mmCIF file of C-alpha atoms in Angstrom:
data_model
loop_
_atom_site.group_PDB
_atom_site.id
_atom_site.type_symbol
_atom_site.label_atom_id
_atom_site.label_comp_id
_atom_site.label_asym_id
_atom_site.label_seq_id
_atom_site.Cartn_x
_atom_site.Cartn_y
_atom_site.Cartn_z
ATOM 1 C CA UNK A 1 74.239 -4.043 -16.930
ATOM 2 C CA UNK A 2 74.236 -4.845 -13.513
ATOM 3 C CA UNK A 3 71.545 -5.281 -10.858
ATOM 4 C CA UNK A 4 71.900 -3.159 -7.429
ATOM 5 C CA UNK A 5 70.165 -5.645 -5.729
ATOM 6 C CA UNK A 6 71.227 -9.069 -5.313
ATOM 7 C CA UNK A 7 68.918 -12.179 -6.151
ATOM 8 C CA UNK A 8 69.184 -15.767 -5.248
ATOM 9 C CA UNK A 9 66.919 -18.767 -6.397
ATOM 10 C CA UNK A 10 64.018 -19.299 -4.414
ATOM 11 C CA UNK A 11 64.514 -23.377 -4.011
ATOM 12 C CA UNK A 12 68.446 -22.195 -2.901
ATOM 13 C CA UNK A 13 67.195 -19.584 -0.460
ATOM 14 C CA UNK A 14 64.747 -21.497 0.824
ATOM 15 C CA UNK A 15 66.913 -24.564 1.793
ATOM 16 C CA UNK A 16 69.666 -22.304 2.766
ATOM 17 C CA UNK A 17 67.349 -20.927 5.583
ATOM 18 C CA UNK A 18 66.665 -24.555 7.058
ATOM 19 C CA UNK A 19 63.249 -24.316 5.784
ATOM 20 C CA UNK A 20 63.610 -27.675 3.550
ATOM 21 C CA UNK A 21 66.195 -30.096 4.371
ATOM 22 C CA UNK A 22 67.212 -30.607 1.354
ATOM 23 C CA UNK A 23 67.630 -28.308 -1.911
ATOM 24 C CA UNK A 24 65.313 -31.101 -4.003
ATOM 25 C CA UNK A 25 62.793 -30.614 -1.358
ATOM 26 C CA UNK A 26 62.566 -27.680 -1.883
ATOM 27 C CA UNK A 27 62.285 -27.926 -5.555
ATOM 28 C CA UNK A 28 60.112 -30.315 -5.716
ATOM 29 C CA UNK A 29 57.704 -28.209 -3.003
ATOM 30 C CA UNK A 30 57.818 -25.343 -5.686
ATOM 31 C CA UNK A 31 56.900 -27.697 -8.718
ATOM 32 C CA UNK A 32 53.855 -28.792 -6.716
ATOM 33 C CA UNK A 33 52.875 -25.263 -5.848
ATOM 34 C CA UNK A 34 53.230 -24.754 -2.189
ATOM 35 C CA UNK A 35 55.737 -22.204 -2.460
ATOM 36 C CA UNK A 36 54.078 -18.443 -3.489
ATOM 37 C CA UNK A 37 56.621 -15.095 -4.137
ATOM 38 C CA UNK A 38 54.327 -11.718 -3.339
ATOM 39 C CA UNK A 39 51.368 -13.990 -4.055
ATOM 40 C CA UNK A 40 52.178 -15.904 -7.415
ATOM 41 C CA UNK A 41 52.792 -19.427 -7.544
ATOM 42 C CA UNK A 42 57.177 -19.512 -7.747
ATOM 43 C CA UNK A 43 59.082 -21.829 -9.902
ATOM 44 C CA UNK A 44 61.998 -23.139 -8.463
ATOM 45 C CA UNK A 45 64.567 -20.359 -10.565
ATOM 46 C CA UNK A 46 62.403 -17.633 -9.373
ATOM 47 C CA UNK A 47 64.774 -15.065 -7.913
ATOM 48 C CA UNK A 48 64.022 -13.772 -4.710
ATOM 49 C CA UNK A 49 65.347 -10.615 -3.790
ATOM 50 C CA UNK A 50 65.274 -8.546 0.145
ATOM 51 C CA UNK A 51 61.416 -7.446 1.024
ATOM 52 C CA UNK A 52 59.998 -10.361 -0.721
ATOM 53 C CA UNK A 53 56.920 -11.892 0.968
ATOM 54 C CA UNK A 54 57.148 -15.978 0.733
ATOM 55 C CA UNK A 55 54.015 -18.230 1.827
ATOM 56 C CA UNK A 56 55.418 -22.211 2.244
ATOM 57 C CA UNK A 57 52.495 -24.747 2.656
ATOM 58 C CA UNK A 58 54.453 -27.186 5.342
ATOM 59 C CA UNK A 59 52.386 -29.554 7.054
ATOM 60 C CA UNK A 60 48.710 -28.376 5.915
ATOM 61 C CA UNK A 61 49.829 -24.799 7.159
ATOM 62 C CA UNK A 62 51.243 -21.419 5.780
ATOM 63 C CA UNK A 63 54.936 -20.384 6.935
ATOM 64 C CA UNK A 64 54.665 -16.856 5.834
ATOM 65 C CA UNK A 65 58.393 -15.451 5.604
ATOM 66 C CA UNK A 66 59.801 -11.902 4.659
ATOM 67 C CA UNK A 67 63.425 -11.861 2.727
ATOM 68 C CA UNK A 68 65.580 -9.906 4.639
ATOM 69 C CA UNK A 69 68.762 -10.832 3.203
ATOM 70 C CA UNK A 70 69.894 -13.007 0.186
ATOM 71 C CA UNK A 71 71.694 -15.986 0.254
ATOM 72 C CA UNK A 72 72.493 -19.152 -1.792
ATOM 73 C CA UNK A 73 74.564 -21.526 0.617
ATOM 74 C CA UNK A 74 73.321 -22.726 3.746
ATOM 75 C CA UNK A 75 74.407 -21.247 6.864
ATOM 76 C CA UNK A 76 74.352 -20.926 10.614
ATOM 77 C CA UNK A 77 71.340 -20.859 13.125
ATOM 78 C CA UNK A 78 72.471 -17.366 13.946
ATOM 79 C CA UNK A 79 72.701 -15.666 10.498
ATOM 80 C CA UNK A 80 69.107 -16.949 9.154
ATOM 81 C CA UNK A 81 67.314 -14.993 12.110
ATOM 82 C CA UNK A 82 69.396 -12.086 9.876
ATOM 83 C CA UNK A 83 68.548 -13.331 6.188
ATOM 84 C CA UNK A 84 64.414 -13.781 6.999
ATOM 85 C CA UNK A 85 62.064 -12.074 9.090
ATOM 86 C CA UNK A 86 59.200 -15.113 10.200
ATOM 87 C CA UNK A 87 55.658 -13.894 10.347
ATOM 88 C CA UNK A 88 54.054 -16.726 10.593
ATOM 89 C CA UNK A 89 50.514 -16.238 13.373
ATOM 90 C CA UNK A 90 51.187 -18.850 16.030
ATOM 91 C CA UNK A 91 48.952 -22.445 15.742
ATOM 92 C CA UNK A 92 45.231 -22.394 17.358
ATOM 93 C CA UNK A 93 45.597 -23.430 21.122
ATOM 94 C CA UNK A 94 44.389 -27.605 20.786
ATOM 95 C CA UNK A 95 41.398 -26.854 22.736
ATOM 96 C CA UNK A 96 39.720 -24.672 19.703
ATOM 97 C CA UNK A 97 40.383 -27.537 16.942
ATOM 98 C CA UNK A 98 37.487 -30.014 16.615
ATOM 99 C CA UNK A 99 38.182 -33.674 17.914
ATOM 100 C CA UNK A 100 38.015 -36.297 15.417
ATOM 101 C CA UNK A 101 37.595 -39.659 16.390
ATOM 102 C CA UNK A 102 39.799 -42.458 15.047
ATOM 103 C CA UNK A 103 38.756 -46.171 14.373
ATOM 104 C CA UNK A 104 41.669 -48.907 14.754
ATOM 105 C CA UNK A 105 43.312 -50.014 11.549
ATOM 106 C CA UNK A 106 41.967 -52.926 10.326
ATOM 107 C CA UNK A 107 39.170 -52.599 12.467
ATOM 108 C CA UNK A 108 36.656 -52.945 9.424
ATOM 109 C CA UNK A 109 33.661 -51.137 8.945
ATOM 110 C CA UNK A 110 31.712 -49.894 11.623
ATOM 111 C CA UNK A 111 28.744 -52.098 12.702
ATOM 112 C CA UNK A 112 24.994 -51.527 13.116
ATOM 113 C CA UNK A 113 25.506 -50.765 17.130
ATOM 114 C CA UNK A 114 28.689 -48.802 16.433
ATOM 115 C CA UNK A 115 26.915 -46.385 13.860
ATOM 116 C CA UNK A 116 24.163 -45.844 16.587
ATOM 117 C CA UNK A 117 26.591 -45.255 19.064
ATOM 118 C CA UNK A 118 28.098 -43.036 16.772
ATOM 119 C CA UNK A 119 24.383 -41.293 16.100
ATOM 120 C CA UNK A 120 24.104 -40.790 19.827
ATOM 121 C CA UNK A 121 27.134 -39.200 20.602
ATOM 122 C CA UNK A 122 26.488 -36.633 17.417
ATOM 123 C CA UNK A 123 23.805 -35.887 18.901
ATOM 124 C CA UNK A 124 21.643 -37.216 16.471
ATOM 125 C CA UNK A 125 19.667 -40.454 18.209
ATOM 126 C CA UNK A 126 17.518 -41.439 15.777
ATOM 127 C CA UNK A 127 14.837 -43.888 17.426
#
């Protein structure tokens, strides 16, 4: 019996879209869970076939990807735009994402007059 529609592993597809550099990245990105088919976590054999809807977890964010077109071996800059359809929202502008200051390595813990300085610029000045 054959299948109408082709299918191609998800790791394959995946790496053959320049999404992972290599095909055991993208394996190993599956076995850890940051790889989801329509939803449900995907093991790295999970076939993927056109109209699929993939979330990647890359970096702390989503890359949320439509299948387009199957394919197994990796390919040209020009013919991904034509296998995958990228729907990923664009980052927050840097201005909306909450500063968090950073203490030199090695530095140690903070002191008695650093954790007040701290307080005061929290907004919290305790007396």
């Amino acid at each position: 019996m054959t299948d109408a529609t082709p299918t191609a592993r998800v790791d394959a597809w995946l790496w053959a879209i320049r999404v992972y550099k290599t095909r055991s990245a993208a394996t190993t990105a599956c076995r850890a869970g940051h790889v989801r088919v329509n939803g449900e976590r995907a093991k790295a054999a999970q076939p993927v076939r056109p109209g699929d809807e993939l979330r990647v977890r890359i970096q702390g964010f989503d890359r949320i990807l439509v299948v387009k077109k199957t394919i197994a071996k990796r390919v040209g800059a020009a013919l991904v735009a034509e296998a995958a359809d990228d729907r990923t929202p664009p980052p927050p502008p840097r201005e909306s994402t909450p500063f968090v200051p950073v203490r030199d390595r090695g530095a140690g813990r903070p002191t008695k007059r650093d954790r007040r300085e701290i307080e005061k610029l929290r907004g919290r000045d305790v007396d």
